XYZ file of N, CA and C in Angstrom:
561
model
N 135.362 132.605 -3.373
C 134.540 132.038 -2.253
C 133.935 130.821 -3.318
N 133.835 129.570 -2.813
C 132.921 128.544 -3.639
C 131.607 128.949 -3.640
N 130.852 128.641 -4.767
C 129.446 128.948 -5.009
C 128.610 127.708 -5.053
N 127.491 127.634 -4.591
C 126.439 126.539 -4.516
C 125.402 126.814 -5.686
N 125.638 126.250 -6.879
C 124.848 126.442 -8.156
C 123.429 126.224 -7.880
N 122.968 125.288 -6.884
C 121.831 124.578 -6.545
C 121.102 125.672 -5.924
N 121.512 126.350 -4.823
C 120.780 127.342 -4.128
C 121.392 128.644 -4.580
N 122.269 128.880 -5.004
C 122.530 130.209 -5.832
C 123.118 130.920 -4.568
N 123.737 130.396 -3.690
C 124.546 131.043 -2.429
C 125.925 130.632 -2.367
N 126.907 131.446 -1.742
C 128.165 131.297 -1.442
C 128.247 130.108 -0.527
N 129.214 128.947 -0.619
C 129.362 128.208 0.452
C 130.223 128.795 1.524
N 129.933 128.399 2.678
C 130.771 128.831 3.963
C 132.383 128.239 3.738
N 133.077 129.112 4.339
C 134.533 128.565 4.493
C 134.889 127.760 5.742
N 135.740 127.150 5.864
C 136.168 126.427 6.996
C 136.345 127.464 7.999
N 136.145 127.219 9.105
C 136.259 127.978 10.542
C 137.701 127.992 11.051
N 138.897 128.578 10.193
C 140.071 128.409 10.613
C 140.495 129.420 11.957
N 139.675 130.301 11.948
C 140.092 131.174 13.031
C 139.339 131.009 14.320
N 138.895 129.686 14.754
C 138.134 129.398 15.843
C 138.918 129.524 17.239
N 140.026 129.180 17.109
C 140.766 129.221 18.290
C 141.269 130.753 18.847
N 141.576 131.483 17.885
C 141.773 133.081 18.065
C 140.191 133.694 18.615
N 139.149 133.409 17.889
C 138.266 133.881 18.283
C 137.534 133.331 19.773
N 137.695 132.112 20.016
C 137.364 131.896 21.457
C 138.364 132.526 22.332
N 139.575 132.467 22.114
C 140.529 133.232 23.242
C 139.987 134.842 23.260
N 139.774 135.355 22.025
C 139.302 136.723 22.015
C 138.150 136.872 22.972
N 137.116 136.051 22.664
C 135.770 136.225 23.480
C 135.953 136.127 24.932
N 136.972 135.101 25.407
C 137.144 134.822 26.720
C 137.927 136.059 27.314
N 138.796 136.544 26.624
C 139.535 137.906 27.047
C 138.435 138.987 27.212
N 137.456 138.853 26.477
C 136.565 140.123 26.280
C 135.380 139.776 27.365
N 135.364 138.443 27.907
C 134.239 138.133 28.936
C 132.848 138.002 28.126
N 133.100 137.562 26.815
C 131.681 137.377 26.124
C 131.453 135.712 25.622
N 132.441 135.014 26.158
C 132.428 133.541 25.812
C 131.056 132.988 26.082
N 130.553 133.509 27.592
C 129.306 132.553 28.068
C 128.692 133.460 28.821
N 128.629 134.854 28.749
C 128.147 135.848 29.794
C 127.110 136.699 29.239
N 125.863 136.737 29.363
C 125.007 137.741 28.687
C 125.396 139.155 29.200
N 125.162 140.248 28.516
C 125.491 141.403 28.408
C 124.112 142.387 28.580
N 123.919 143.268 29.408
C 122.673 143.877 29.462
C 122.861 145.141 28.200
N 124.144 145.526 27.927
C 124.260 146.422 26.733
C 123.927 145.695 25.420
N 124.211 144.365 25.462
C 123.982 143.516 24.017
C 122.401 143.404 24.119
N 121.818 143.058 25.374
C 120.482 142.764 25.238
C 119.777 143.883 24.665
N 119.979 145.197 25.227
C 119.435 146.544 24.768
C 119.721 146.891 23.391
N 120.960 146.402 22.894
C 121.034 146.432 21.411
C 120.010 145.592 20.585
N 119.995 144.312 21.066
C 119.130 143.286 20.659
C 117.557 143.679 20.429
N 117.268 144.417 21.415
C 116.010 144.946 21.623
C 115.613 146.049 20.543
N 116.524 147.062 20.566
C 116.413 148.131 19.651
C 116.436 147.590 18.267
N 117.292 146.630 17.949
C 117.307 146.005 16.723
C 115.725 145.280 16.228
N 115.302 144.619 16.960
C 114.007 144.385 17.125
C 112.960 145.184 16.874
N 112.970 146.275 17.728
C 111.908 147.386 17.642
C 112.145 148.193 16.042
N 113.367 148.218 15.770
C 113.760 148.997 14.481
C 113.193 147.993 13.268
N 113.261 146.704 13.429
C 113.015 145.670 12.590
C 111.433 145.775 12.242
N 110.868 145.793 13.371
C 109.327 145.701 13.502
C 108.957 146.920 12.719
N 109.485 148.073 13.006
C 109.007 149.392 12.333
C 109.355 149.284 10.824
N 110.469 148.765 10.317
C 110.692 148.637 8.865
C 109.704 147.698 8.169
N 109.409 146.682 8.962
C 108.477 145.844 8.523
C 107.022 146.371 8.589
N 106.757 147.156 9.111
C 105.303 147.588 9.347
C 104.390 146.907 10.117
N 105.106 146.183 11.237
C 104.281 145.158 12.038
C 104.285 145.574 13.450
N 103.304 145.194 14.318
C 103.288 145.564 15.513
C 104.038 145.096 16.523
N 104.389 143.749 16.302
C 105.253 142.894 17.386
C 106.601 142.874 16.899
N 107.537 142.956 17.833
C 108.949 142.868 17.303
C 109.355 141.427 16.974
N 110.100 141.090 16.132
C 110.740 139.848 15.778
C 111.677 139.535 16.637
N 112.018 138.361 16.739
C 113.395 137.899 17.254
C 114.734 138.771 16.890
N 115.644 138.877 17.980
C 116.886 139.694 17.654
C 117.904 138.922 18.529
N 119.360 138.878 18.028
C 120.215 138.231 18.704
C 121.538 138.953 18.494
N 122.551 139.027 19.347
C 123.786 139.312 19.257
C 124.599 138.014 19.458
N 125.255 137.501 18.630
C 125.380 135.964 18.724
C 126.910 135.851 18.649
N 127.751 135.327 19.595
C 129.030 134.825 19.395
C 129.331 133.463 19.390
N 130.125 133.162 18.263
C 130.518 131.581 17.934
C 131.652 131.199 18.722
N 131.230 130.293 19.704
C 132.328 129.843 20.284
C 132.805 128.512 19.715
N 133.643 127.834 20.576
C 134.086 126.328 19.976
C 133.203 125.327 20.102
N 132.053 125.510 20.888
C 131.089 124.712 21.161
C 129.510 124.986 20.645
N 129.444 126.238 20.695
C 127.968 126.523 20.302
C 127.918 128.119 19.961
N 126.786 128.368 19.654
C 126.550 129.732 19.548
C 126.049 130.438 20.988
N 126.758 131.504 21.194
C 125.959 132.292 22.540
C 125.372 133.189 22.253
N 123.916 133.709 22.706
C 123.282 134.960 22.602
C 123.862 135.844 23.686
N 124.888 136.526 23.515
C 125.239 137.649 24.796
C 124.216 138.710 24.494
N 123.435 138.952 23.623
C 122.339 139.797 23.562
C 121.062 139.137 22.728
N 119.920 139.275 23.466
C 118.781 138.444 23.052
C 117.406 139.118 23.301
N 116.668 139.002 22.154
C 115.374 139.821 22.225
C 114.315 138.610 21.758
N 113.547 138.478 22.771
C 112.425 137.356 22.259
C 111.160 138.201 22.766
N 110.089 138.322 21.782
C 108.902 138.861 21.932
C 108.306 138.476 23.072
N 107.598 139.085 24.128
C 106.702 138.562 25.030
C 105.479 137.542 24.551
N 105.098 137.881 23.609
C 103.782 137.161 22.997
C 104.363 136.047 22.562
N 105.723 135.899 22.195
C 106.177 134.500 21.696
C 106.905 134.058 22.612
N 106.994 134.382 23.885
C 107.675 133.778 24.782
C 107.561 132.392 25.047
N 108.399 131.353 24.606
C 108.261 129.872 24.604
C 107.909 129.284 26.046
N 107.395 128.230 26.316
C 107.118 127.644 27.543
C 108.519 127.496 28.180
N 108.728 127.081 29.212
C 109.854 126.548 29.966
C 110.367 125.347 29.278
N 111.835 125.492 29.041
C 112.538 124.336 28.306
C 112.275 124.424 26.796
N 111.566 125.292 26.166
C 111.484 125.490 24.600
C 111.855 126.379 24.062
N 111.728 126.596 22.777
C 112.352 127.852 22.156
C 113.818 128.258 22.153
N 113.714 129.546 22.328
C 115.135 130.416 22.393
C 115.603 130.320 23.646
N 116.999 129.890 23.982
C 117.641 130.049 25.113
C 118.835 131.103 24.584
N 119.710 131.039 25.269
C 121.148 131.930 25.090
C 122.156 130.955 24.582
N 121.930 129.657 24.335
C 122.735 128.833 23.625
C 122.047 128.113 22.626
N 122.890 127.954 21.313
C 122.288 127.126 20.350
C 123.338 126.367 19.728
N 123.143 125.060 19.494
C 124.203 124.032 18.600
C 124.795 124.920 17.383
N 125.953 124.671 17.139
C 126.446 125.295 15.918
C 125.816 124.937 14.740
N 125.048 123.567 14.644
C 124.299 123.321 13.341
C 122.986 123.968 13.216
N 122.647 124.579 14.121
C 121.221 125.171 14.079
C 121.249 126.598 13.794
N 120.213 127.049 13.268
C 120.242 128.563 12.978
C 120.980 128.702 11.700
N 121.081 130.074 11.488
C 121.769 130.644 10.439
C 122.939 131.344 10.477
N 123.136 131.744 11.860
C 124.432 132.854 12.112
C 125.522 132.005 11.838
N 125.881 130.812 12.253
C 127.116 129.927 11.774
C 127.445 130.008 10.218
N 126.273 130.042 9.281
C 126.577 130.305 8.029
C 126.907 131.730 7.549
N 126.523 132.599 8.356
C 127.182 134.024 7.945
C 128.731 134.103 8.649
N 128.961 133.764 9.592
C 130.218 133.804 10.076
C 131.321 132.908 8.952
N 130.673 131.792 8.739
C 131.504 131.103 7.590
C 131.535 131.979 6.108
N 130.451 132.577 5.812
C 130.515 133.297 4.617
C 131.285 134.489 4.774
N 131.418 135.107 5.975
C 131.996 136.130 6.111
C 131.485 137.695 5.743
N 129.956 137.489 5.672
C 129.080 138.553 4.894
C 127.805 138.261 5.177
N 127.036 139.323 5.088
C 125.541 139.474 5.467
C 124.753 138.239 4.745
N 123.808 137.801 5.160
C 122.846 136.835 4.794
C 121.413 137.461 4.675
N 120.810 137.315 3.688
C 119.335 137.857 3.737
C 118.430 136.743 3.042
N 117.677 136.279 3.983
C 116.969 135.177 3.563
C 115.358 135.619 3.934
N 114.699 136.275 2.848
C 113.262 136.729 3.013
C 112.420 135.777 3.280
N 112.627 134.439 2.853
C 111.732 133.348 2.927
C 112.683 132.189 2.910
N 113.086 131.506 4.260
C 113.971 130.605 4.313
C 113.389 129.316 3.740
N 112.184 129.425 3.454
C 111.647 127.952 3.018
C 112.035 128.011 1.478
N 112.085 128.959 0.948
C 112.495 129.121 -0.526
C 113.921 128.751 -0.880
N 114.677 128.309 0.156
C 115.933 127.801 0.103
C 116.145 126.480 0.411
N 116.531 125.506 -0.183
C 116.438 124.085 0.174
C 117.553 123.889 1.478
N 118.757 124.546 1.001
C 119.780 124.478 2.038
C 119.276 124.990 3.408
N 118.169 125.862 3.477
C 117.957 126.425 4.915
C 116.681 125.817 5.467
N 115.835 125.680 4.637
C 114.372 125.377 4.976
C 114.081 124.179 5.912
N 115.221 123.475 5.905
C 115.239 122.327 7.028
C 116.045 122.614 8.492
N 116.386 123.626 8.376
C 117.172 124.071 9.694
C 116.151 123.884 10.741
N 116.840 123.302 11.883
C 115.948 123.102 13.207
C 115.090 124.199 13.651
N 115.584 125.667 13.578
C 114.943 126.568 14.012
C 113.682 126.906 13.356
N 113.441 126.456 12.197
C 112.329 126.559 11.448
C 111.129 125.819 12.170
N 111.367 124.623 12.718
C 110.289 123.962 13.230
C 110.170 124.395 14.716
N 111.276 124.773 15.386
C 111.673 124.950 16.778
C 110.867 126.281 17.270
N 110.939 127.455 16.559
C 110.400 128.528 16.923
C 109.654 129.256 15.472
N 109.629 128.467 14.512
C 108.792 128.964 13.316
C 109.465 129.927 12.635
N 110.744 130.036 12.489
C 111.524 131.130 11.604
C 111.121 131.067 10.207
N 110.729 131.985 9.605
C 110.523 132.126 8.207
C 111.307 133.279 7.403
N 111.955 134.135 8.169
C 112.856 135.127 7.544
C 113.963 135.381 8.321
N 115.120 135.855 7.755
C 116.298 135.954 8.559
C 117.110 137.053 7.762
N 117.870 137.875 8.618
C 118.540 138.789 8.168
C 119.910 139.022 9.245
N 121.066 138.774 8.790
C 122.051 138.829 9.844
C 123.387 139.225 9.071
N 124.231 139.707 9.782
C 125.496 140.342 9.285
C 126.729 139.890 10.239
N 127.776 140.002 9.752
C 128.979 139.561 10.640
C 129.418 140.764 11.531
N 129.763 140.334 12.963
C 130.355 141.236 13.832
C 131.706 140.982 13.964
N 132.635 142.110 13.846
C 134.093 141.908 13.955
C 134.677 142.463 15.370
N 135.662 142.042 15.575
C 136.458 142.721 16.863
C 136.919 144.024 16.293
N 136.707 145.304 16.911
C 137.183 146.281 16.033
C 138.655 146.652 16.403
N 139.279 145.655 17.297
C 140.699 145.895 17.623
C 141.595 144.936 16.652
N 141.068 143.783 16.592
C 141.779 142.870 15.768
C 141.165 142.347 14.084
N 140.013 142.927 14.164
C 139.390 142.574 12.699
C 138.862 141.164 12.923
N 139.175 140.361 13.456
C 138.616 138.968 13.654
C 137.074 138.890 13.884
N 136.359 138.025 13.043
C 135.117 137.737 13.267
C 134.820 137.147 14.475
N 133.824 137.812 15.244
C 133.495 137.241 16.595
C 132.127 136.330 16.453
N 131.204 136.790 15.664
C 129.858 136.419 15.543
C 128.998 137.120 14.703
N 127.898 137.436 15.199
C 126.565 138.012 14.155
C 125.643 139.067 15.004
N 125.155 139.904 14.362
C 123.863 140.373 14.663
C 122.827 139.846 13.819
N 121.539 139.594 14.207
C 120.674 139.050 13.362
C 119.241 139.447 13.989
N 118.408 139.436 12.836
C 116.940 139.605 13.128
C 116.072 138.683 12.312
N 115.212 137.861 13.150
C 114.393 136.774 12.467
C 113.019 136.977 12.686
N 112.288 136.603 11.722
C 110.824 136.568 12.174
C 110.066 135.534 11.766
N 109.107 135.209 12.303
C 108.022 134.011 11.784
C 107.206 134.200 10.539
N 107.510 135.343 9.984
C 106.524 135.775 8.728
C 107.714 135.987 7.817
N 107.197 135.740 6.463
C 108.152 136.073 5.434
C 108.254 137.630 5.403
N 109.506 137.989 5.184
C 109.785 139.462 5.104
C 110.967 139.929 3.881
N 110.273 140.793 3.453
C 111.157 141.565 2.221
C 112.021 142.497 2.834
N 113.530 142.296 3.246
C 114.366 143.162 3.823
C 114.864 144.364 3.045
N 115.231 143.873 1.850
C 115.782 144.858 1.227
C 116.869 145.722 1.338
N 116.965 146.831 0.821
C 118.167 147.698 1.059
C 118.091 148.537 2.517
N 116.746 148.685 2.970
C 116.660 149.347 4.225
C 116.895 148.084 5.134
N 116.687 146.916 5.051
C 116.993 145.961 6.014
C 118.589 145.785 6.075
N 118.989 145.799 5.138
C 120.737 145.775 5.091
C 121.005 147.002 5.837
N 120.775 148.071 5.672
C 121.246 149.473 6.358
C 120.958 149.340 7.823
N 119.840 148.733 8.222
C 119.528 148.485 9.418
C 120.388 147.397 10.154
N 120.525 146.300 9.540
C 121.585 145.496 10.200
C 123.076 145.864 10.265
N 123.580 146.577 9.333
C 124.860 147.182 9.202
C 125.000 148.268 10.457
N 124.042 149.063 10.640
C 124.047 150.103 11.625
C 123.956 149.462 12.903
N 123.279 148.271 13.256
C 123.260 147.639 14.467
C 124.430 146.953 14.614
N 125.226 146.409 13.597
C 126.631 145.908 13.849
C 127.490 146.931 14.032
N 127.462 148.105 13.692
C 128.349 149.252 13.986
C 128.150 149.418 15.501
N 126.786 149.615 16.035
C 126.654 149.803 17.522
C 127.278 148.672 18.359
N 127.119 147.523 17.878
C 127.641 146.284 18.508
C 129.323 146.228 18.590
N 129.720 146.600 17.429
C 131.305 146.706 17.406
C 131.721 147.746 18.264
N 131.087 149.004 18.528
C 131.240 149.941 19.489
C 131.375 149.676 20.771
N 130.430 148.680 21.146
C 130.290 148.230 22.568
C 131.540 147.162 22.740
N 131.912 146.275 21.756
C 133.059 145.530 21.860
C 134.058 146.370 22.335
N 134.410 147.503 21.462
C 135.486 148.525 21.569
C 135.493 148.782 23.060
N 134.340 149.270 23.651
C 134.301 149.720 25.172
C 134.716 148.671 26.157
N 134.263 147.473 25.716
C 134.443 146.360 26.666
C 135.728 145.914 26.549
N 136.615 146.265 25.611
C 137.931 145.649 25.380
C 139.005 146.699 25.876
N 138.670 147.854 26.305
C 139.611 148.873 26.821
C 140.059 148.432 28.193
């Protein structure tokens, strides 16, 4: 995988599997339809992330599928005290150029950003200004039947967080639960 010397991160690979992914998401009914099960998993991820970080409020969490046109949050948790005004903030759809999940899909592996502002490649991402994202932890979600990368699970916070090994375990456990849900939906 190509490596960016300036940022110290792997460069994303071209998205050659987009047509297969879109077809599979449509087949599973996950292309543009929210799912209560994924919402519940996003809320659990946010709560577990808050416990891990030793904070009282839950950060944002998403179950994100990358389509041909956008990112779609089939599962979404937004803290009530952070609920944006109508038309602002986080919705179920985000441009592919925004956020960090497209980077994770391109890399094909987890991305841990304890402080997004410490990385020139990520500090100017629109979600930094839109909802004040300061830390990000995400990993790839695969289709358990085909192995195809469908999207990501992520947890983000408006504060700098050191996620460490416990954070990686948290996100990988969440991905396992999400992939189990995909398996059940694909029956």
